JSON list of C-alpha atoms in Angstrom, two decimals:
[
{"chain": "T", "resi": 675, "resn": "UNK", "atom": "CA", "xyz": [-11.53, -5.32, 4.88]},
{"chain": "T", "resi": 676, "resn": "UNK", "atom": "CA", "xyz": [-12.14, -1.66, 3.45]},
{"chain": "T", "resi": 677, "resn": "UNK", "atom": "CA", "xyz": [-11.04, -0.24, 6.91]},
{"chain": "T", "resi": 678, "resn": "UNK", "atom": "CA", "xyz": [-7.77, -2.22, 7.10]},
{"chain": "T", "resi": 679, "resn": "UNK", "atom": "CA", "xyz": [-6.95, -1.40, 3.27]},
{"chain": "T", "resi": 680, "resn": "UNK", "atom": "CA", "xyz": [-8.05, 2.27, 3.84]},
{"chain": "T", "resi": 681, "resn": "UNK", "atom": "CA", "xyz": [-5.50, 1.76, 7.15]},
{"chain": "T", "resi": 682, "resn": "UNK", "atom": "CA", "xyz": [-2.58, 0.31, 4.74]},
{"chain": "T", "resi": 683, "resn": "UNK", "atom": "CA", "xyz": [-2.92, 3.54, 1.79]},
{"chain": "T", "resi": 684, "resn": "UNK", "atom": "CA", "xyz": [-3.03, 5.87, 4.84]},
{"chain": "T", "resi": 685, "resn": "UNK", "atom": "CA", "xyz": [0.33, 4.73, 6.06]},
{"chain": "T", "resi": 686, "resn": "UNK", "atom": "CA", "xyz": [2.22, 4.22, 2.62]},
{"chain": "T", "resi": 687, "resn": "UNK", "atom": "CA", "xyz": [1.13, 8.11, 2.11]},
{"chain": "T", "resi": 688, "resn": "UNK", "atom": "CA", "xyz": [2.52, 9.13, 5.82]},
{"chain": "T", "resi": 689, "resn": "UNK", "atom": "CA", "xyz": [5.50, 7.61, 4.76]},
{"chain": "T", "resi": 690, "resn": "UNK", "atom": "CA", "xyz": [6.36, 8.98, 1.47]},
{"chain": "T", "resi": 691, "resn": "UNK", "atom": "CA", "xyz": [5.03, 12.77, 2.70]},
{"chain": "T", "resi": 692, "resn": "UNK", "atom": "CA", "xyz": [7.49, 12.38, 6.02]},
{"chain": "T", "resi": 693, "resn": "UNK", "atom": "CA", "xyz": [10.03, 11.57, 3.48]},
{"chain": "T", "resi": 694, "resn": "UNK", "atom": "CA", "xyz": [9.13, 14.54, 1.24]},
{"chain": "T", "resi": 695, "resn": "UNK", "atom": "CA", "xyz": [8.86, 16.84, 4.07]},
{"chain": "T", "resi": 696, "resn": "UNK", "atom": "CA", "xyz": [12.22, 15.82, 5.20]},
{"chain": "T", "resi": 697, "resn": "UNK", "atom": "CA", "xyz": [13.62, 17.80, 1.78]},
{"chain": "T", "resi": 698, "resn": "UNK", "atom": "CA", "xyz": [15.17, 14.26, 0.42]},
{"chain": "T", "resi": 699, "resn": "UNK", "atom": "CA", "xyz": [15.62, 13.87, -3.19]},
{"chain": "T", "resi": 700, "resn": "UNK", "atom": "CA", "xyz": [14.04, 10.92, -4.60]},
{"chain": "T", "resi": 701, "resn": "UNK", "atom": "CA", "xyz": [17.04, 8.50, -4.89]},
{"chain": "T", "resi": 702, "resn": "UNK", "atom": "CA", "xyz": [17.54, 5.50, -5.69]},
{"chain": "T", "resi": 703, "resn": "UNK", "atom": "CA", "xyz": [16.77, 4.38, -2.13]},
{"chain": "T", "resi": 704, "resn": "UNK", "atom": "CA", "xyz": [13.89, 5.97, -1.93]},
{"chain": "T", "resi": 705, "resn": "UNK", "atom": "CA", "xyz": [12.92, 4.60, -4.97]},
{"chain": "T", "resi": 706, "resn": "UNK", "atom": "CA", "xyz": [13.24, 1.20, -4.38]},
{"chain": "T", "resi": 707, "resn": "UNK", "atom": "CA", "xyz": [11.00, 1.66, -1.10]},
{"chain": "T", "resi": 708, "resn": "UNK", "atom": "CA", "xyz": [8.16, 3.45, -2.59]},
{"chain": "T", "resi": 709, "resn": "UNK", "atom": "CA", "xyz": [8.02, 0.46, -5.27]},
{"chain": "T", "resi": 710, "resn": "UNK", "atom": "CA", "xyz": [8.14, -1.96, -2.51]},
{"chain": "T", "resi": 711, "resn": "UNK", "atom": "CA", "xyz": [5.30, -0.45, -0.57]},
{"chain": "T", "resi": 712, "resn": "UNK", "atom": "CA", "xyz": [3.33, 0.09, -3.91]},
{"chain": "T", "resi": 713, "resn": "UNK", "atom": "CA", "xyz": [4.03, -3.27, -5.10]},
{"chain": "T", "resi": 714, "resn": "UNK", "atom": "CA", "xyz": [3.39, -4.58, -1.24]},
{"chain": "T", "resi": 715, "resn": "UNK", "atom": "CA", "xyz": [-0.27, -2.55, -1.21]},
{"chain": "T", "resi": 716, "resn": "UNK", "atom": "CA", "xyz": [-1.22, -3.83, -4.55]},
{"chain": "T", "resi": 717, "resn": "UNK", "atom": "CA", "xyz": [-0.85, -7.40, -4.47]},
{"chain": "T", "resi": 718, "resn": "UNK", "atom": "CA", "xyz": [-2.26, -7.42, -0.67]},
{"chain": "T", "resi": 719, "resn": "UNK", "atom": "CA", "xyz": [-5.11, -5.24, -2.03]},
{"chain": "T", "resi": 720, "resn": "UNK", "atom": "CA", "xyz": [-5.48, -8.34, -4.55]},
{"chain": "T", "resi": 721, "resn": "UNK", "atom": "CA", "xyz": [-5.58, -10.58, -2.15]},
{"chain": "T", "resi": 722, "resn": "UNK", "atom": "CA", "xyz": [-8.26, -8.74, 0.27]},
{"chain": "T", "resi": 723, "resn": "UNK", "atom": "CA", "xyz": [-10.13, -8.12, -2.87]},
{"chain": "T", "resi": 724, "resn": "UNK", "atom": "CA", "xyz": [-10.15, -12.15, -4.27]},
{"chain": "T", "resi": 725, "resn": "UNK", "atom": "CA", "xyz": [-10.86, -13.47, -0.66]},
{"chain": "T", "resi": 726, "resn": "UNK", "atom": "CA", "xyz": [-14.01, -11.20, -0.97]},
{"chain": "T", "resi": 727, "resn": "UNK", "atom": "CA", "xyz": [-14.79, -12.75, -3.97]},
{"chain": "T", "resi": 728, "resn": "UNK", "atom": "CA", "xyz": [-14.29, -15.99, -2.51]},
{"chain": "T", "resi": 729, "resn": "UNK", "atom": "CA", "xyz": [-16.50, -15.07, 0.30]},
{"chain": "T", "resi": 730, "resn": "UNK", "atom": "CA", "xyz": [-19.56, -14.18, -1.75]},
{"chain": "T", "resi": 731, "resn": "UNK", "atom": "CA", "xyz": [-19.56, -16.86, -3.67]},
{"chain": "T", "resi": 732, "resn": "UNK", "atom": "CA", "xyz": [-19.53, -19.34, -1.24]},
{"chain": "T", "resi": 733, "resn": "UNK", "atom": "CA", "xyz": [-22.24, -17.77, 0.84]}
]
C-alpha cells in the first residue's frame, strides 16, 4: 500500500514540475488541478491508511 501511495505522490509531483518547466503561470486552471490532485491524493491516502487500520484490527 506504501508502494502504490509512494507511486500516486510521485506522479502528482511529475505533473506539477512538467507544468512548471513548461514556464506556465499558475492560473486559475492550473489551480484548480493541483487542488484536485491534492484533494484526490489525500482522501485516497485516507482511505489506504483506514483500510490498514481495518486490516490490523481484524487480524
Amino acid at each position: 500500500l506504501r508502494l502504490w501511495s509512494g507511486i500516486a505522490w510521485i506522479i502528482v509531483a511529475g505533473i506539477i514540475i512538467t507544468l512548471m518547466l513548461k514556464g506556465k503561470e499558475p492560473g486559475d486552471e492550473l489551480r484548480g488541478l493541483i487542488t484536485v490532485f491534492a484533494f484526490l491524493a489525500s482522501a485516497w491516502y485516507c482511505v489506504v491508511q483506514y483500510r490498514k487500520e481495518q486490516g490490523e484490527s481484524q487480524s
